Coordinates of C-alpha atoms and ligand atoms in Angstrom, one line a residue:
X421 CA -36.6 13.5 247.1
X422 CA -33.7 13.9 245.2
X423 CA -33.4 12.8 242.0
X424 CA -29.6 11.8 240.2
X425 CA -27.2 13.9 238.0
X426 CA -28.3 12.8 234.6
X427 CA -31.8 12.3 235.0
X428 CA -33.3 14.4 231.7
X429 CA -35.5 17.0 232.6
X430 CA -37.4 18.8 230.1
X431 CA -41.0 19.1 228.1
X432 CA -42.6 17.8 225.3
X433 CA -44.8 19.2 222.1
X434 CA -45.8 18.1 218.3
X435 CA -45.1 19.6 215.2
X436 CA -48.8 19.8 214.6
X437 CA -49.8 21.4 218.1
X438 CA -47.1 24.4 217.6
X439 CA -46.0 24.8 214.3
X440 CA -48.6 26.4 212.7
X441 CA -49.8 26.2 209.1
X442 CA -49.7 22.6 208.8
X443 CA -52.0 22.6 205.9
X444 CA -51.1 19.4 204.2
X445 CA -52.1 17.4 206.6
X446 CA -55.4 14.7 207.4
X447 CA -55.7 17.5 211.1
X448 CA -56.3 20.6 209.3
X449 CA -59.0 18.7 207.1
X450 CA -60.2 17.4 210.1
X451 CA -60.3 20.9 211.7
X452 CA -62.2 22.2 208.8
X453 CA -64.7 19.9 208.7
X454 CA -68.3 21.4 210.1
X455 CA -69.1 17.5 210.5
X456 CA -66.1 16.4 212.3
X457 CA -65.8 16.7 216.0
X458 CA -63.6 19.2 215.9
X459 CA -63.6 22.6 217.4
X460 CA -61.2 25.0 215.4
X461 CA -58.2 24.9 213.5
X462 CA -54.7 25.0 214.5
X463 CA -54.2 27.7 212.2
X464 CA -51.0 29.4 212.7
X465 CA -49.9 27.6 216.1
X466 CA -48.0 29.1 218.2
X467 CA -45.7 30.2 215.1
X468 CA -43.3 27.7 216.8
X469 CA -42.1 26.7 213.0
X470 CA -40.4 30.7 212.8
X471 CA -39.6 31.0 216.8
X472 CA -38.3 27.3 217.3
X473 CA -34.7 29.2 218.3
X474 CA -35.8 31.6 221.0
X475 CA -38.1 28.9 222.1
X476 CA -35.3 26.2 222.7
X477 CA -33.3 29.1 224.3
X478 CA -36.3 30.1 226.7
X479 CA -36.6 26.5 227.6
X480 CA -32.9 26.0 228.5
X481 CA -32.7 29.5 230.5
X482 CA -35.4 27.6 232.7
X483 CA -33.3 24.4 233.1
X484 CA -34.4 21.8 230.9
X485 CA -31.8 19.5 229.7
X486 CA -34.0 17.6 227.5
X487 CA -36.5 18.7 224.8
X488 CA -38.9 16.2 222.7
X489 CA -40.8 17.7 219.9
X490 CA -42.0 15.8 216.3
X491 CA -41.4 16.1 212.4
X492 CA -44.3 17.1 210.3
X493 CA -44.3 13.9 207.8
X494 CA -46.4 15.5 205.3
X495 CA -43.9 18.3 205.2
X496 CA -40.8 16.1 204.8
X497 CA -42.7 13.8 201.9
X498 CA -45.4 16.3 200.5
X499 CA -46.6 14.0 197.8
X500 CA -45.6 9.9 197.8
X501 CA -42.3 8.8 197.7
X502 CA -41.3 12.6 196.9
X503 CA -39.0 14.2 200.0
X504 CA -38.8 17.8 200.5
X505 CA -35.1 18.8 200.7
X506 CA -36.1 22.0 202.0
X507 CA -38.3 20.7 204.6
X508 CA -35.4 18.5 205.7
X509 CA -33.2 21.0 205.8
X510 CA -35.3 23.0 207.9
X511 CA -35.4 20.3 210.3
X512 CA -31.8 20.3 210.2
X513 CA -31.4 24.2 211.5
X514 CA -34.4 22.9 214.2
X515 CA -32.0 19.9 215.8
X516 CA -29.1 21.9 215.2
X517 CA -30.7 24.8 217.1
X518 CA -31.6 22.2 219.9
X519 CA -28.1 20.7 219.7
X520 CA -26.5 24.0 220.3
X521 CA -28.5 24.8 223.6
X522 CA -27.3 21.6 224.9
X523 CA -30.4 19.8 225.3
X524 CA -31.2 16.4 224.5
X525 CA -33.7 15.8 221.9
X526 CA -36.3 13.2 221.6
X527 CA -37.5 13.4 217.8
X528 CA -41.1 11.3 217.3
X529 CA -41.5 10.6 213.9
X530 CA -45.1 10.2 213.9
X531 CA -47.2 12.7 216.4
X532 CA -51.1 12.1 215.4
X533 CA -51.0 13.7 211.6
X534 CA -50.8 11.8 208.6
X535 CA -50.1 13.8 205.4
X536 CA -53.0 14.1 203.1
X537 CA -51.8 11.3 200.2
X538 CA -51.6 8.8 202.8
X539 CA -55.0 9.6 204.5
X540 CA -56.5 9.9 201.2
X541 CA -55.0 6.1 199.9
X542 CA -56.6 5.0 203.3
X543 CA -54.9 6.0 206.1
X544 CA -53.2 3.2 208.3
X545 CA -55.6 0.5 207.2
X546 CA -54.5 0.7 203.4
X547 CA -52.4 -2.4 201.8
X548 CA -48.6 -1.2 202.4
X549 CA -49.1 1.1 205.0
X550 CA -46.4 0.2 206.7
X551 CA -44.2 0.5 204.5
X552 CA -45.1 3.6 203.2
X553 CA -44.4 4.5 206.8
X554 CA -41.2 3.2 207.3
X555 CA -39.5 4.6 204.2
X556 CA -40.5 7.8 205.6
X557 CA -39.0 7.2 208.7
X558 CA -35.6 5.6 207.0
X559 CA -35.7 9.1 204.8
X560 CA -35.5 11.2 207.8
X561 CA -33.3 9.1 209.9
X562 CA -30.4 8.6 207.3
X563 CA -30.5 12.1 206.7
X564 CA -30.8 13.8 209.8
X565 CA -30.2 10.4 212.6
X566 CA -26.8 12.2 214.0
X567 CA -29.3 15.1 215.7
X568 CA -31.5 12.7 216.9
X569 CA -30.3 10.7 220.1
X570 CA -33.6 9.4 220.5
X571 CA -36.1 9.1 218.0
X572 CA -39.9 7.7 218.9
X573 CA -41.3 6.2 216.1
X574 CA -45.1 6.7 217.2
X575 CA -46.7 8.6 220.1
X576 CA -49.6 6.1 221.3
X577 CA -50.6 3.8 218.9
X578 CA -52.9 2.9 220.5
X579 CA -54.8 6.4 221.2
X580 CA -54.5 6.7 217.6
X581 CA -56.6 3.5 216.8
X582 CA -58.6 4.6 219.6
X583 CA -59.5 7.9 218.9
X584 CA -59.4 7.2 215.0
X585 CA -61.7 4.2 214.5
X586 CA -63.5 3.5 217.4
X587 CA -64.4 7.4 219.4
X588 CA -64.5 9.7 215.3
X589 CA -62.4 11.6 218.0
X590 CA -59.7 12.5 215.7
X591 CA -59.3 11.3 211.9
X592 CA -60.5 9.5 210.2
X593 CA -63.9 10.0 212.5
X594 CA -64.2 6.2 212.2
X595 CA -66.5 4.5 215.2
X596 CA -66.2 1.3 214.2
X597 CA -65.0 -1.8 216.8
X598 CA -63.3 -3.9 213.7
X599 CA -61.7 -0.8 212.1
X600 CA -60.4 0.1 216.1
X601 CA -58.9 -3.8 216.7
X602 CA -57.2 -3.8 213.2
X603 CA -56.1 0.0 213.2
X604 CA -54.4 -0.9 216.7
X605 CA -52.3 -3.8 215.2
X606 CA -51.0 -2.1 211.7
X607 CA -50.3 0.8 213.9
X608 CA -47.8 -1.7 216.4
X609 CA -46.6 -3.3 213.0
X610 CA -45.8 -0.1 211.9
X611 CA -43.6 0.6 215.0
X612 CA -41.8 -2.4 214.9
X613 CA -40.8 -1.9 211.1
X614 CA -39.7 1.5 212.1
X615 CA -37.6 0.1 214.6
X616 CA -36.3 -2.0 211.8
X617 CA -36.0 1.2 209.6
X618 CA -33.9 3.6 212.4
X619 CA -31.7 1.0 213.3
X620 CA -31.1 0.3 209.3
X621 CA -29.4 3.8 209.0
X622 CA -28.4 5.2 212.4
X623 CA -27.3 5.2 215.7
X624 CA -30.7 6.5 217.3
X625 CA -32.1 5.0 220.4
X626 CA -35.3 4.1 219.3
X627 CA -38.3 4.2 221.1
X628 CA -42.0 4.2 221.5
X629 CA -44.5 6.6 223.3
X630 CA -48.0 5.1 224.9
X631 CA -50.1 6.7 227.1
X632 CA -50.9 4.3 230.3
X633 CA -54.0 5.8 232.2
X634 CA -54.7 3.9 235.6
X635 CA -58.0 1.8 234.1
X636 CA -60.3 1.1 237.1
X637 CA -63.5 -1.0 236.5
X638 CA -66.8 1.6 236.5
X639 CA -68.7 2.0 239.7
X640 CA -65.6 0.5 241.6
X641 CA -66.7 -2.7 240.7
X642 CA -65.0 -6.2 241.2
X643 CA -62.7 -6.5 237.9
X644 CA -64.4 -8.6 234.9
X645 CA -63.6 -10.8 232.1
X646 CA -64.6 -7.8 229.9
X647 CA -63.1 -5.0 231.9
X648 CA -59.4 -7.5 231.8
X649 CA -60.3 -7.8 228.4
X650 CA -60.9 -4.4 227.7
X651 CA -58.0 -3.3 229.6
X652 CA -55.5 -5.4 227.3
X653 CA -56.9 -3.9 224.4
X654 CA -56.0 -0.7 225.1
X655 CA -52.9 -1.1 226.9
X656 CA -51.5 -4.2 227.5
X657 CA -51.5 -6.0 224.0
X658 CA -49.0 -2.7 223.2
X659 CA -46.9 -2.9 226.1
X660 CA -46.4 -7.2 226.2
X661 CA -44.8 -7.0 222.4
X662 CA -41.7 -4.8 223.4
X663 CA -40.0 -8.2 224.2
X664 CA -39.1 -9.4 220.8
X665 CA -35.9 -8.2 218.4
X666 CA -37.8 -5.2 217.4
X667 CA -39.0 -3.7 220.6
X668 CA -36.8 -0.6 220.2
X669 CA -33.9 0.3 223.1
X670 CA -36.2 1.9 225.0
X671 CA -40.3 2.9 226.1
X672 CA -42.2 6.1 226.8
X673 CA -45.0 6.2 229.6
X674 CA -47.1 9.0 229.2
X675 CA -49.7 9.2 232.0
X676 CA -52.3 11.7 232.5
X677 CA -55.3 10.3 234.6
X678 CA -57.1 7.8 236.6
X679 CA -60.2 6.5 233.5
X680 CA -63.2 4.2 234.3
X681 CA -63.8 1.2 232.2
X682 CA -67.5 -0.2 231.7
X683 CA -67.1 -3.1 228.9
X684 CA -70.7 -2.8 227.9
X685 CA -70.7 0.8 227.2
X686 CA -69.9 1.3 223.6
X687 CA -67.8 4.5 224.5
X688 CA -66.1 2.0 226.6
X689 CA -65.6 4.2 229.3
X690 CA -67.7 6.1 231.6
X691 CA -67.7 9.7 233.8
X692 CA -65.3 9.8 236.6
X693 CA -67.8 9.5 239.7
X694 CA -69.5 12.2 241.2
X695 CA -67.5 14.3 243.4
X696 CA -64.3 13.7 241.7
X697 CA -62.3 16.8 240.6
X698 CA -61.6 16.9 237.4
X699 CA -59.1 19.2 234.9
X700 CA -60.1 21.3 232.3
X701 CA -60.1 18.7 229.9
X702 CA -62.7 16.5 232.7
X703 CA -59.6 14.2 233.0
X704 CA -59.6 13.1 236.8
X705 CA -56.3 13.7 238.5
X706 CA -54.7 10.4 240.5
X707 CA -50.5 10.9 240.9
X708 CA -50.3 7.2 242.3
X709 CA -51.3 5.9 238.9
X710 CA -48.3 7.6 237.2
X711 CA -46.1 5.1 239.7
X712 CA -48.3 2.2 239.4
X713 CA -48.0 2.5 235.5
X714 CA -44.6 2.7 235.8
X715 CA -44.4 -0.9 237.3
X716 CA -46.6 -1.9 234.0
X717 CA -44.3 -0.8 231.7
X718 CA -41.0 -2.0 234.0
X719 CA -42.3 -5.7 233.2
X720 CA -41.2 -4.7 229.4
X721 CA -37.8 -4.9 230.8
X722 CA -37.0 -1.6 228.8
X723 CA -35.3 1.7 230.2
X724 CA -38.4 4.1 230.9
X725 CA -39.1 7.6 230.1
X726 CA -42.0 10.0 231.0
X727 CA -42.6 11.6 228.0
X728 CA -45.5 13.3 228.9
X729 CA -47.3 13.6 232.3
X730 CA -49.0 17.1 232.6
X731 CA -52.7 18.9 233.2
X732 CA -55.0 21.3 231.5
X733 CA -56.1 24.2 234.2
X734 CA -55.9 28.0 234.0
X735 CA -55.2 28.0 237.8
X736 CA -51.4 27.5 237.3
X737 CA -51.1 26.7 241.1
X738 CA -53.0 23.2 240.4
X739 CA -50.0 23.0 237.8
X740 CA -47.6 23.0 240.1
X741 CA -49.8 20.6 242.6
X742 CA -49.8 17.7 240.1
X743 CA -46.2 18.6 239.0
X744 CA -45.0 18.1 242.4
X745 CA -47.6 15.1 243.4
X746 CA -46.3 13.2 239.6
X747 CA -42.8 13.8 240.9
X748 CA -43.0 12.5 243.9
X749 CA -45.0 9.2 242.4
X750 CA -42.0 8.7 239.9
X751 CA -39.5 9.0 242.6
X752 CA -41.4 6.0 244.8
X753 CA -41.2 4.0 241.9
X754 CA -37.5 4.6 241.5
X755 CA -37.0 4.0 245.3
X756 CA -39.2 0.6 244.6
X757 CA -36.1 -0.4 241.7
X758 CA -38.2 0.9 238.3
X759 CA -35.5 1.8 235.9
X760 CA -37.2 5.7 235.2
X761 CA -34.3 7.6 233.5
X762 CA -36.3 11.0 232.4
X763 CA -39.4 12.8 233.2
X764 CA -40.4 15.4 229.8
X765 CA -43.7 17.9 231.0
X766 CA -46.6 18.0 228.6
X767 CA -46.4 21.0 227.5
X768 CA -44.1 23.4 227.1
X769 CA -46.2 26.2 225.7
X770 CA -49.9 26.4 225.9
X771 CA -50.8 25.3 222.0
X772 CA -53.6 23.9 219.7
X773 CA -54.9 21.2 221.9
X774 CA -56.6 18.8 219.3
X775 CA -60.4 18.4 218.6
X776 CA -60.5 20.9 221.7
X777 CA -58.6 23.7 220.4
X778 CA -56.5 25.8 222.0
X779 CA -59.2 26.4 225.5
X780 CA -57.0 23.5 227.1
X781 CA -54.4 25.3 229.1
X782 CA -51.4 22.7 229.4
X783 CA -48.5 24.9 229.4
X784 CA -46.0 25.8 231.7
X785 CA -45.6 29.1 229.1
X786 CA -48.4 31.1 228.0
X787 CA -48.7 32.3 224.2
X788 CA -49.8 35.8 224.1
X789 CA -52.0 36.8 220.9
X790 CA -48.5 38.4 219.4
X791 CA -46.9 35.6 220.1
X792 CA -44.7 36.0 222.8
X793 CA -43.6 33.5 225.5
X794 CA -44.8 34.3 228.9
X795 CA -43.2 31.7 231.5
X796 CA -45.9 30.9 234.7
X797 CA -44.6 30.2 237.8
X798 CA -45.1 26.6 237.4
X799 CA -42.4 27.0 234.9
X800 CA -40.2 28.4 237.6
X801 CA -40.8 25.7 240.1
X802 CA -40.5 23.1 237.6
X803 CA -37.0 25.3 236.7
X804 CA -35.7 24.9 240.3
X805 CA -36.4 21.4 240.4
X806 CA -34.5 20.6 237.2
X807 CA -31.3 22.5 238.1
X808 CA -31.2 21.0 241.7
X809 CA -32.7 17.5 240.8
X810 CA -34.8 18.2 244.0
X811 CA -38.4 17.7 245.2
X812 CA -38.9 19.8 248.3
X813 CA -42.8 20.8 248.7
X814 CA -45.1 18.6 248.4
X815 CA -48.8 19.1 247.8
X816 CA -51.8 17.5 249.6
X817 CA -53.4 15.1 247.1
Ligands
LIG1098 C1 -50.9 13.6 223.2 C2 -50.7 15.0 223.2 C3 -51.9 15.7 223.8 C4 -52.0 15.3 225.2 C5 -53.1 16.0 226.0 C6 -51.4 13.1 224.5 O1 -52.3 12.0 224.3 O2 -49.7 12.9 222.9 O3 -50.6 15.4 221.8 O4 -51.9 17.1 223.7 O5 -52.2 13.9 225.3 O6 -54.3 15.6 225.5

């Protein structure tokens, strides 16, 4: 399979998941909750906010073109309304960094945290959300747009209301159906006003990120009204908006997993059958989903990206299995006429994996406890692919 000159190749983390010390933030409350369903804080990161340099350097020694990593919102506007010059400029030296190793960057604006003002006035369901949001996001656009070729205004709206509001997953700890329905739709308003925002004071290509896992009705049953039902929910009522004037110039697939849906369970969805093998994270792996999502999101009519596709394992030989499988499933969808331009690996470096901490293994670099970068072979296979634009083994799957 061989892929064409220009395709970005590269990898993908948050500000929250690397940085370290992100303190002002509705996360590290979360993290420090006994209550909340979180296991332990993100605490210094990876110390990614003092290494960012020899980490962009690393990352283009082993071929990436492309990088995607987010600003910390409640760094930029610690208090309402009030930006921090010196947290932009630190940004600045970031993209600048990034700019000089010649990759590409993909900047998302919002990557899961919300600083602690804005959580506390009520998080996304507060009156003038929105455009609390979007000032942010024209802040840090007119100010730092030129070193941001493609900005991403939200990664998954939708796993945000999801986890949010209806799982207690990840703040606010809500499990509540209404809370989930109407979180989902501020959260797509607040996309397209960003759209609105970016494009009021740059030249970005502006984007959104959702994560499509391949939905499958529980117990392989016949599809239902609820499971259809279900299904648009979570993905489709996201993905069938991109039409209008504010769609943004492009769209993000992320795709991780094959999920089972059961419309009756209140979890919504259910274990992956018996006898399926599952990641570290008990996410079950299915590479043909990664092409049949791509179709989904082709119907948007938008140029796609993968900004994240990856897997949590310690056995860094299954790494470079479902590397190699998701390539080859991205490259049948290109061969079938989907308009894939990119494919960005989640993650770069091992790092602070959410509610689960940092067990979840998803790098193709280790983090030693001092810090340093330690690249696994999977980061040397996924190096030889990017500089050749070339598939060669593939992996029984
Ligand atoms: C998120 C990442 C996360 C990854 C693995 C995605 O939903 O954007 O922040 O680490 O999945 O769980």
């Amino acid at each position: 399979m061989q892929f064409p000159d220009g395709f970005l190749w590269g990898s993908a983390t948050s500000a929250h998941q690397v940085e370290g010390g992100n303190t002002n933030n509705d996360w590290w409350d979360f993290e420090q909750d006994p209550a909340s369903l979180a296991r332990a804080s993100s605490g210094d990161g990876i110390d990614h906010f003092h290494r960012y340099a020899g980490d962009f350097a690393l990352l283009a020694s082993l071929g990436h073109n492309t990088h995607r990593l987010s600003i910390e919102w409640s760094r930029v506007e610690p208090v309402p309304g009030e930006f921090s010059r010196a947290a932009v400029e630190h940004y600045r030296r970031v993209l600048t960094a990034l700019r000089d190793t010649g990759m590409t960057a993909f900047v998302t604006l919002h990557h899961f945290t919300l600083p602690r003002w804005f959580a506390a006035r009520g998080g996304w369901l507060a009156p003038g959300a929105v455009d609390v949001f979007a000032r942010y996001c024209a802040h840090v656009t007119a100010s730092l747009g030129e070193l941001m070729p493609f900005v991403c205004t939200i990664n998954e709206p939708q796993m945000v209301a999801l986890h949010g509001y209806l799982e207690g997953y990840h703040p606010p700890g809500v499990t509540n159906p209404m809370k989930w329905r109407r979180a989902g739709e501020v959260l797509l308003d607040a996309h397209f006003a960003a759209v609105r925002a970016v494009r009021g004071g740059s030249d970005c290509r502006v984007g959104l990120a959702v994560q499509l896992p391949l939905l499958a009705p529980a117990d392989g049953a016949p599809e239902t009204a609820g499971f259809r039902a279900i299904r648009y929910e979570i993905v489709d009522r996201h993905l069938d908006n991109p039409t209008g004037p504010d769609a943004g110039d492009w769209l993000g697939v992320q795709y991780y997993r094959k999920q089972w849906v059961d419309p009756a369970s209140p979890a919504l969805f259910v274990p992956p059958p018996p006898g399926t093998p599952l990641t570290q994270m008990g996410w079950a792996v299915h590479p043909d989903g990664l092409r049949q999502m791509l179709h989904r999101a082709a119907r948007t009519g938008l140029p796609l990206y993968v900004t994240e596709n990856g897997i949590a394992t310690e056995d860094d030989t299954e790494r470079v299995a479902y590397l190699t499988s998701h390539l080859a499933a991205l490259a049948q969808a290109r061969a079938e006429g989907v308009d894939v331009r990119g494919y960005l690996h989640w993650s770069a470096f091992d790092n602070f994996e959410w509610s689960e901490g940092y067990r979840p293994k998803f790098g193709l670099i280790a983090v030693g406890d001092d810090f340093s970068r330690i690249p696994k072979p999977s980061a040397h296979a996924f190096a030889r692919i990017a500089r050749t634009g070339r598939v060669e083994r593939l992996p029984a799957y």
